[in-house]
Short mmCIF file of C-alpha atoms and ligand atoms in Angstrom, two decimals:
data_model
loop_
_atom_site.label_atom_id
_atom_site.label_comp_id
_atom_site.label_asym_id
_atom_site.label_seq_id
_atom_site.Cartn_x
_atom_site.Cartn_y
_atom_site.Cartn_z
CA MET A 16 -17.64 -8.13 -26.68
CA ILE A 17 -17.68 -4.67 -25.11
CA TYR A 18 -18.50 -4.72 -21.40
CA LEU A 19 -20.66 -1.76 -20.28
CA ASP A 20 -22.30 -3.12 -17.15
CA TYR A 21 -19.97 -1.89 -14.39
CA GLN A 22 -22.83 -1.41 -11.90
CA ALA A 23 -23.78 -5.11 -12.11
CA THR A 24 -20.20 -6.17 -11.56
CA THR A 25 -16.68 -5.08 -12.48
CA PRO A 26 -13.93 -7.00 -14.28
CA LEU A 27 -11.55 -8.77 -11.90
CA ALA A 28 -8.28 -6.77 -11.67
CA PRO A 29 -5.25 -8.85 -12.73
CA GLU A 30 -3.60 -7.84 -9.43
CA ALA A 31 -6.55 -9.28 -7.48
CA ARG A 32 -6.45 -12.49 -9.50
CA ASP A 33 -2.70 -12.90 -8.82
CA ALA A 34 -3.21 -12.33 -5.10
CA MET A 35 -5.92 -15.02 -5.06
CA MET A 36 -3.88 -17.64 -6.93
CA ARG A 37 -1.33 -17.78 -4.11
CA TRP A 38 -4.11 -19.07 -1.80
CA LEU A 39 -5.72 -21.37 -4.32
CA GLU A 40 -2.43 -23.13 -5.08
CA GLY A 41 0.34 -21.93 -2.81
CA PRO A 42 4.04 -22.36 -3.58
CA ASP A 43 4.27 -25.15 -0.99
CA GLY A 44 0.93 -26.67 -1.97
CA MET A 45 -0.59 -25.54 1.35
CA GLY A 46 -2.50 -22.48 0.14
CA PHE A 47 -5.74 -24.29 0.98
CA ALA A 48 -5.04 -24.19 4.74
CA ASN A 49 -7.76 -23.10 7.13
CA PRO A 50 -6.93 -19.58 8.39
CA HIS A 51 -8.45 -20.47 11.77
CA SER A 52 -6.04 -23.42 12.34
CA PRO A 53 -3.10 -22.88 14.71
CA HIS A 54 -0.50 -24.83 12.66
CA ARG A 55 2.01 -23.11 10.39
CA PRO A 56 0.09 -23.25 7.08
CA GLY A 57 -3.00 -22.06 8.97
CA ARG A 58 -1.09 -19.17 10.50
CA GLN A 59 0.25 -18.19 7.07
CA ALA A 60 -3.29 -18.14 5.70
CA ALA A 61 -4.39 -16.09 8.73
CA ALA A 62 -1.62 -13.58 8.00
CA ALA A 63 -2.97 -13.20 4.44
CA VAL A 64 -6.44 -12.54 5.87
CA ASP A 65 -5.00 -9.95 8.29
CA LEU A 66 -3.22 -8.14 5.47
CA ALA A 67 -6.42 -8.16 3.39
CA ARG A 68 -8.36 -6.83 6.37
CA GLU A 69 -5.93 -3.91 6.72
CA ARG A 70 -6.19 -3.10 3.03
CA VAL A 71 -9.98 -3.19 2.96
CA ALA A 72 -10.20 -1.25 6.25
CA ALA A 73 -8.09 1.52 4.69
CA LEU A 74 -11.08 2.38 2.45
CA PHE A 75 -13.21 3.24 5.51
CA PRO A 76 -13.25 6.12 7.98
CA SER A 77 -11.45 5.65 11.29
CA GLY A 78 -13.26 4.70 14.49
CA GLY A 79 -14.59 1.30 13.50
CA LYS A 80 -13.81 -2.25 12.48
CA ILE A 81 -14.53 -4.42 9.49
CA TYR A 82 -16.00 -7.91 9.37
CA PHE A 83 -15.80 -10.04 6.24
CA THR A 84 -19.14 -11.40 4.96
CA GLY A 85 -20.22 -13.42 1.94
CA SER A 86 -21.65 -10.37 0.13
CA ALA A 87 -22.88 -6.85 0.70
CA THR A 88 -26.41 -8.27 0.79
CA GLU A 89 -25.41 -10.34 3.81
CA ALA A 90 -23.71 -7.35 5.49
CA LEU A 91 -26.82 -5.19 5.00
CA ASN A 92 -29.12 -7.95 6.28
CA THR A 93 -26.90 -8.39 9.33
CA VAL A 94 -27.35 -4.74 10.30
CA ILE A 95 -31.02 -4.40 9.43
CA ARG A 96 -32.06 -7.61 11.18
CA GLY A 97 -29.49 -7.58 13.96
CA CYS A 98 -29.15 -4.01 15.22
CA GLU A 99 -30.45 -3.28 18.68
CA PRO A 100 -33.15 -0.69 17.80
CA VAL A 101 -34.75 -2.91 15.13
CA ARG A 102 -34.73 -5.93 17.42
CA ALA A 103 -36.40 -3.77 20.06
CA GLY A 104 -39.19 -2.99 17.58
CA ALA A 105 -38.20 0.51 16.35
CA GLY A 106 -39.22 1.71 12.88
CA ILE A 107 -36.93 1.69 9.83
CA ALA A 108 -36.64 4.56 7.33
CA VAL A 109 -35.01 3.90 3.95
CA SER A 110 -34.71 5.94 0.79
CA ALA A 111 -37.13 5.12 -2.02
CA ILE A 112 -34.22 4.17 -4.28
CA GLU A 113 -32.37 1.74 -2.02
CA HIS A 114 -31.13 -1.53 -3.49
CA ALA A 115 -33.42 -4.51 -2.85
CA ALA A 116 -30.92 -5.80 -0.27
CA VAL A 117 -32.02 -2.88 1.93
CA TRP A 118 -35.50 -1.99 0.69
CA ASP A 119 -36.95 -5.52 0.51
CA THR A 120 -35.29 -6.58 3.75
CA ALA A 121 -36.62 -3.58 5.69
CA ARG A 122 -40.05 -4.01 4.08
CA SER A 123 -40.21 -7.68 5.03
CA LEU A 124 -39.87 -7.04 8.76
CA SER A 125 -42.82 -6.38 11.04
CA ASN A 126 -41.24 -3.07 12.21
CA SER A 127 -42.91 0.06 10.81
CA PHE A 128 -41.47 0.95 7.39
CA HIS A 129 -40.94 4.53 6.27
CA GLU A 130 -39.81 5.60 2.82
CA LEU A 131 -37.70 8.73 2.35
CA ALA A 132 -38.82 10.20 -0.97
CA VAL A 133 -36.40 11.37 -3.65
CA ASP A 134 -36.84 14.28 -6.05
CA THR A 135 -36.78 14.00 -9.85
CA GLU A 136 -32.96 14.05 -9.71
CA GLY A 137 -32.97 11.04 -7.38
CA LEU A 138 -31.86 12.99 -4.32
CA VAL A 139 -33.08 12.48 -0.76
CA ASP A 140 -33.80 15.69 1.18
CA PRO A 141 -30.56 16.39 3.12
CA GLU A 142 -32.73 17.12 6.15
CA PRO A 143 -35.35 14.41 5.86
CA ALA A 144 -38.27 14.35 8.28
CA ILE A 145 -37.59 11.22 10.31
CA ALA A 146 -40.76 9.85 11.85
CA GLU A 147 -41.13 9.38 15.60
CA GLY A 148 -40.08 5.90 16.67
CA VAL A 149 -37.60 5.29 13.82
CA GLY A 150 -34.45 3.60 15.13
CA LEU A 151 -32.60 2.85 11.89
CA VAL A 152 -32.16 5.07 8.82
CA ALA A 153 -30.60 3.61 5.65
CA VAL A 154 -29.54 5.71 2.67
CA MET A 155 -27.07 4.53 0.04
CA GLN A 156 -24.09 6.65 -0.97
CA VAL A 157 -24.23 6.03 -4.74
CA ASN A 158 -27.25 4.52 -6.48
CA ASN A 159 -26.71 1.45 -8.65
CA GLU A 160 -29.29 2.33 -11.30
CA ILE A 161 -28.89 6.06 -11.84
CA GLY A 162 -25.61 6.82 -10.05
CA THR A 163 -27.04 9.49 -7.73
CA ILE A 164 -24.58 10.58 -5.03
CA GLN A 165 -26.64 11.28 -1.91
CA PRO A 166 -25.89 14.00 0.68
CA VAL A 167 -25.17 11.24 3.20
CA ALA A 168 -23.17 13.38 5.65
CA GLN A 169 -26.20 15.61 6.26
CA ILE A 170 -28.62 12.67 6.33
CA ALA A 171 -26.39 10.91 8.88
CA ARG A 172 -26.56 14.04 11.07
CA ALA A 173 -30.37 14.11 10.76
CA ALA A 174 -30.53 10.43 11.75
CA LYS A 175 -28.31 11.08 14.77
CA ALA A 176 -30.43 14.05 15.82
CA ALA A 177 -33.50 11.77 15.65
CA GLY A 178 -31.71 9.22 17.87
CA ALA A 179 -31.48 6.64 15.07
CA LEU A 180 -28.58 4.56 13.77
CA PHE A 181 -27.43 5.38 10.25
CA LEU A 182 -26.66 2.55 7.78
CA CYS A 183 -24.98 3.37 4.49
CA ASP A 184 -24.87 1.00 1.51
CA ALA A 185 -21.57 2.13 -0.02
CA VAL A 186 -21.37 -0.73 -2.54
CA GLN A 187 -21.25 1.57 -5.58
CA ALA A 188 -19.08 4.18 -3.85
CA ALA A 189 -16.29 2.05 -2.40
CA GLY A 190 -13.02 2.35 -4.27
CA ARG A 191 -14.40 5.20 -6.39
CA ILE A 192 -14.95 8.01 -3.92
CA PRO A 193 -14.12 8.28 -0.21
CA ILE A 194 -16.65 6.28 1.81
CA ALA A 195 -19.09 8.34 3.89
CA HIS A 196 -19.29 8.39 7.69
CA ALA A 197 -22.05 6.26 9.19
CA ASP A 198 -22.70 3.87 12.07
CA ALA A 199 -22.63 0.84 9.77
CA ILE A 200 -21.44 0.52 6.17
CA ALA A 201 -21.60 -2.34 3.65
CA ILE A 202 -19.41 -2.89 0.59
CA SER A 203 -18.82 -5.68 -1.93
CA ALA A 204 -15.52 -6.84 -3.48
CA HIS A 205 -16.90 -7.55 -6.93
CA LYS A 206 -17.94 -3.92 -7.47
CA LEU A 207 -14.36 -2.72 -7.08
CA HIS A 208 -12.57 -5.22 -9.33
CA GLY A 209 -12.33 -7.92 -6.68
CA PRO A 210 -13.87 -11.39 -6.59
CA LYS A 211 -17.53 -12.32 -6.11
CA GLY A 212 -18.56 -14.07 -2.90
CA ILE A 213 -17.07 -11.64 -0.39
CA GLY A 214 -18.24 -8.37 1.14
CA ALA A 215 -17.41 -6.34 4.20
CA LEU A 216 -19.39 -4.83 7.00
CA TRP A 217 -17.86 -1.84 8.82
CA LEU A 218 -19.22 -1.08 12.27
CA ARG A 219 -18.54 2.02 14.29
CA ASP A 220 -16.91 1.13 17.63
CA GLY A 221 -19.59 0.56 20.23
CA ILE A 222 -22.37 -0.56 17.85
CA GLU A 223 -23.69 -3.97 18.94
CA LEU A 224 -25.28 -6.48 16.57
CA ALA A 225 -26.92 -9.85 17.06
CA PRO A 226 -25.34 -12.16 14.45
CA LEU A 227 -27.39 -13.46 11.55
CA ILE A 228 -25.15 -16.52 11.16
CA THR A 229 -23.96 -18.36 14.24
CA GLY A 230 -21.50 -21.22 14.65
CA GLY A 231 -17.74 -21.06 15.14
CA ALA A 232 -17.77 -17.39 16.23
CA GLN A 233 -15.36 -16.25 13.51
CA GLU A 234 -15.26 -12.53 12.70
CA GLY A 235 -15.70 -11.59 16.35
CA GLY A 236 -18.88 -13.64 16.51
CA ILE A 237 -20.60 -11.26 14.07
CA ARG A 238 -20.34 -13.73 11.18
CA SER A 239 -19.48 -17.36 11.78
CA GLY A 240 -18.02 -19.50 9.02
CA THR A 241 -14.52 -20.33 7.71
CA LEU A 242 -13.04 -17.43 5.78
CA SER A 243 -11.61 -17.97 2.31
CA PRO A 244 -8.02 -16.64 2.26
CA ALA A 245 -8.17 -16.48 -1.55
CA LEU A 246 -11.29 -14.30 -1.56
CA CYS A 247 -9.93 -12.12 1.24
CA ALA A 248 -6.58 -11.70 -0.54
CA GLY A 249 -8.33 -10.79 -3.83
CA PHE A 250 -10.54 -8.28 -2.01
CA GLY A 251 -7.51 -6.77 -0.25
CA ALA A 252 -5.51 -6.43 -3.46
CA ALA A 253 -8.48 -4.85 -5.25
CA ALA A 254 -9.03 -2.41 -2.36
CA LYS A 255 -5.37 -1.39 -2.31
CA LEU A 256 -5.36 -0.84 -6.05
CA ALA A 257 -8.60 1.15 -5.93
CA GLN A 258 -7.15 3.34 -3.20
CA GLU A 259 -3.94 3.97 -5.18
CA ARG A 260 -5.78 4.59 -8.45
CA MET A 261 -8.78 6.51 -7.13
CA GLN A 262 -7.83 9.81 -8.76
CA ALA A 263 -6.55 8.26 -12.00
CA ASP A 264 -9.70 6.14 -12.32
CA ALA A 265 -11.91 9.16 -11.60
CA ASP A 266 -10.11 11.24 -14.26
CA HIS A 267 -10.52 8.44 -16.79
CA ILE A 268 -14.23 8.16 -15.97
CA GLU A 269 -14.74 11.91 -16.41
CA ALA A 270 -13.28 11.59 -19.92
CA LEU A 271 -15.58 8.63 -20.65
CA TRP A 272 -18.61 10.54 -19.32
CA ALA A 273 -17.93 13.59 -21.50
CA LYS A 274 -17.54 11.30 -24.51
CA ALA A 275 -20.69 9.33 -23.65
CA LEU A 276 -22.81 12.50 -23.40
CA ASP A 277 -21.61 13.43 -26.86
CA LEU A 278 -22.24 10.00 -28.32
CA PHE A 279 -25.71 9.72 -26.79
CA ASP A 280 -26.81 13.22 -27.74
CA GLY A 281 -30.54 12.97 -28.46
CA TRP A 282 -31.13 10.59 -25.53
CA THR A 283 -32.47 11.87 -22.19
CA VAL A 284 -30.38 11.28 -19.07
CA ASN A 285 -32.39 9.76 -16.17
CA GLY A 286 -31.56 11.34 -12.79
CA SER A 287 -29.07 14.02 -11.88
CA ALA A 288 -26.20 14.71 -14.25
CA ASP A 289 -24.19 16.52 -11.56
CA ALA A 290 -24.80 14.72 -8.27
CA ARG A 291 -23.87 11.49 -9.97
CA TRP A 292 -21.13 8.92 -10.29
CA HIS A 293 -20.15 9.52 -13.90
CA GLY A 294 -19.43 5.87 -14.64
CA ASN A 295 -23.19 5.42 -14.89
CA LEU A 296 -25.20 6.59 -17.88
CA ASN A 297 -28.88 5.71 -17.56
CA VAL A 298 -30.66 7.11 -20.61
CA ARG A 299 -33.96 6.80 -22.45
CA ARG A 300 -35.37 7.46 -25.86
CA ASP A 301 -39.11 7.82 -26.53
CA GLY A 302 -40.61 4.74 -28.15
CA LEU A 303 -37.51 2.59 -27.65
CA ASP A 304 -38.16 -1.17 -27.49
CA VAL A 305 -35.36 -2.15 -25.11
CA ALA A 306 -35.81 -5.92 -25.45
CA ARG A 307 -35.44 -5.61 -29.22
CA LEU A 308 -32.46 -3.29 -28.83
CA MET A 309 -30.71 -5.78 -26.55
CA SER A 310 -31.27 -8.65 -28.93
CA ASP A 311 -30.05 -6.56 -31.91
CA VAL A 312 -26.90 -5.28 -30.15
CA ARG A 313 -25.21 -8.55 -29.31
CA ASN A 314 -21.62 -7.34 -29.01
CA VAL A 315 -22.29 -4.98 -26.10
CA ALA A 316 -23.06 -6.15 -22.55
CA PHE A 317 -25.36 -3.54 -21.03
CA SER A 318 -28.49 -3.46 -18.90
CA ALA A 319 -32.15 -2.68 -19.35
CA GLY A 320 -32.34 -1.35 -15.80
CA SER A 321 -30.79 -2.66 -12.58
CA ALA A 322 -29.27 -6.07 -13.16
CA CYS A 323 -30.70 -7.03 -9.80
CA ALA A 324 -34.21 -6.05 -10.91
CA SER A 325 -34.00 -7.26 -14.49
CA GLY A 326 -35.45 -10.68 -14.90
CA SER A 327 -38.04 -9.91 -12.23
CA GLY A 328 -40.32 -8.54 -14.95
CA LYS A 329 -41.12 -5.60 -12.64
CA PRO A 330 -40.56 -2.02 -13.81
CA SER A 331 -37.66 -0.33 -12.04
CA ARG A 332 -38.75 1.01 -8.63
CA VAL A 333 -35.89 3.53 -8.81
CA LEU A 334 -36.95 5.06 -12.13
CA GLN A 335 -40.55 5.20 -10.91
CA ALA A 336 -39.41 6.94 -7.72
CA ILE A 337 -37.86 9.80 -9.71
CA GLY A 338 -41.21 10.30 -11.42
CA LEU A 339 -40.75 8.53 -14.76
CA SER A 340 -43.91 7.18 -16.38
CA ASP A 341 -44.10 3.40 -16.95
CA LYS A 342 -43.50 4.09 -20.63
CA HIS A 343 -40.32 6.05 -19.97
CA VAL A 344 -39.09 3.43 -17.51
CA LYS A 345 -39.45 0.84 -20.28
CA ASN A 346 -37.57 3.09 -22.75
CA SER A 347 -34.47 3.22 -20.52
CA ILE A 348 -31.09 1.50 -20.68
CA ARG A 349 -28.14 1.60 -18.30
CA LEU A 350 -24.54 1.78 -19.50
CA GLY A 351 -21.82 1.37 -16.90
CA PHE A 352 -18.15 2.00 -17.61
CA GLY A 353 -14.92 2.31 -15.70
CA ARG A 354 -11.22 1.55 -15.31
CA TYR A 355 -10.86 -0.87 -18.20
CA THR A 356 -13.22 0.83 -20.67
CA GLY A 357 -11.52 2.56 -23.60
CA LEU A 358 -12.88 5.62 -25.37
CA ASP A 359 -12.90 3.50 -28.53
CA ASP A 360 -15.05 0.88 -26.75
CA LEU A 361 -17.61 3.56 -25.98
CA GLU A 362 -17.55 4.82 -29.57
CA GLU A 363 -18.08 1.34 -30.98
CA ALA A 364 -20.85 0.51 -28.50
CA ALA A 365 -22.64 3.83 -29.09
CA ALA A 366 -22.49 3.33 -32.85
CA ALA A 367 -24.13 -0.12 -32.49
CA ILE A 368 -26.76 1.08 -30.01
CA ASN A 369 -27.62 4.23 -31.98
CA ALA A 370 -27.86 2.26 -35.26
CA ALA A 371 -30.16 -0.33 -33.65
CA ALA A 372 -32.33 2.42 -32.10
CA SER A 373 -32.57 4.25 -35.46
CA ALA A 374 -33.57 0.97 -37.13
CA GLN A 375 -36.63 1.04 -34.85
CA GLY A 376 -37.63 4.24 -36.61
CA ILE A 377 -37.28 6.46 -33.55
N1 PLP B 19 -26.18 -2.55 -2.90
C1 PLP B 19 -25.97 -2.05 -4.12
C2 PLP B 19 -26.07 -0.59 -4.34
C3 PLP B 19 -25.64 -2.90 -5.19
O1 PLP B 19 -25.43 -2.37 -6.40
C4 PLP B 19 -25.55 -4.29 -4.95
C5 PLP B 19 -25.30 -5.23 -6.07
O2 PLP B 19 -25.87 -5.08 -7.14
C6 PLP B 19 -25.74 -4.76 -3.65
C7 PLP B 19 -26.07 -3.87 -2.65
C8 PLP B 19 -25.59 -6.22 -3.31
O3 PLP B 19 -24.23 -6.57 -3.35
P1 PLP B 19 -23.77 -8.11 -3.37
O4 PLP B 19 -23.76 -8.51 -4.79
O5 PLP B 19 -22.40 -8.13 -2.77
O6 PLP B 19 -24.74 -8.87 -2.53
#
């Protein structure tokens, strides 16, 4: 099986797995200890959490703190529902191509909802008009469906000038490119070769949030609940590795991208080719029956759109936002590749996909 779905999730790095095993087993059989307990095994587990926290924090800009959460979805919800301006009734402005964790959450609240349009490349205006009364602006750094890299530094400045907080979903950016500056940032371990079930929320010093989850007041009261040392250690190891390998991974992905463009010559790239994370190839071919393609190409794991949206039966909101017709949206597939993808994997996958597409007579 060839795995080309790196935006849905990434393979667990062996280094992250090894770091986790220590806290699932433990040489003294005490790896299961509660990191919030004051006894020796508890303090050892707490030290592992502290080390992981340092390693994850090193991915972020200075001037803030991180809080572990159960996912990026939880981190994003915590900010959107818990930040002071939203609780005071201010409006929320989000880009039209935000992940559902942001878009649906903002939409579900009674606060006024404003959408920041994107152009046909998938880019938000770097100086967006922010409506009067908006107190929170959310724009993602890298899009999960079409890989667009947004001009977040400028958008953050525009939000600040409008007196709003700026939230950045950096899930698809973290570990790949330096994370942008914002007031609040969310990332997820499983998108950077760490384990599922853990994310991180970074908050600029001075930003206050009402917690979404209350209880034992762990994580500075922002997110109650016993931390998993194994998940934290896996996240920390993955973050450290991503930091060390950022340039090598990026170089490898550029080589894969160049190869992929060659192999999928004759397909149309959805979204910007330049302002894009090149580990994402979202392409379409007129007349393509994607469901049939996916059932014919069984040895390649790829996506018919966002993995988060697929299964919902709804056409991709992101592809619609960049102006694709419903027909073109349905003709699109997403291939995601990265650190562990070989050039030969891409060649083999492209041969299978192109053969299956040609068999449809298109
Ligand atoms: N934001 C983006 C851009 C994503 O790609 C995802 C996952 O698909 C999420 C948020 C949600 O992350 P998690 O799986 O940690 O809840």
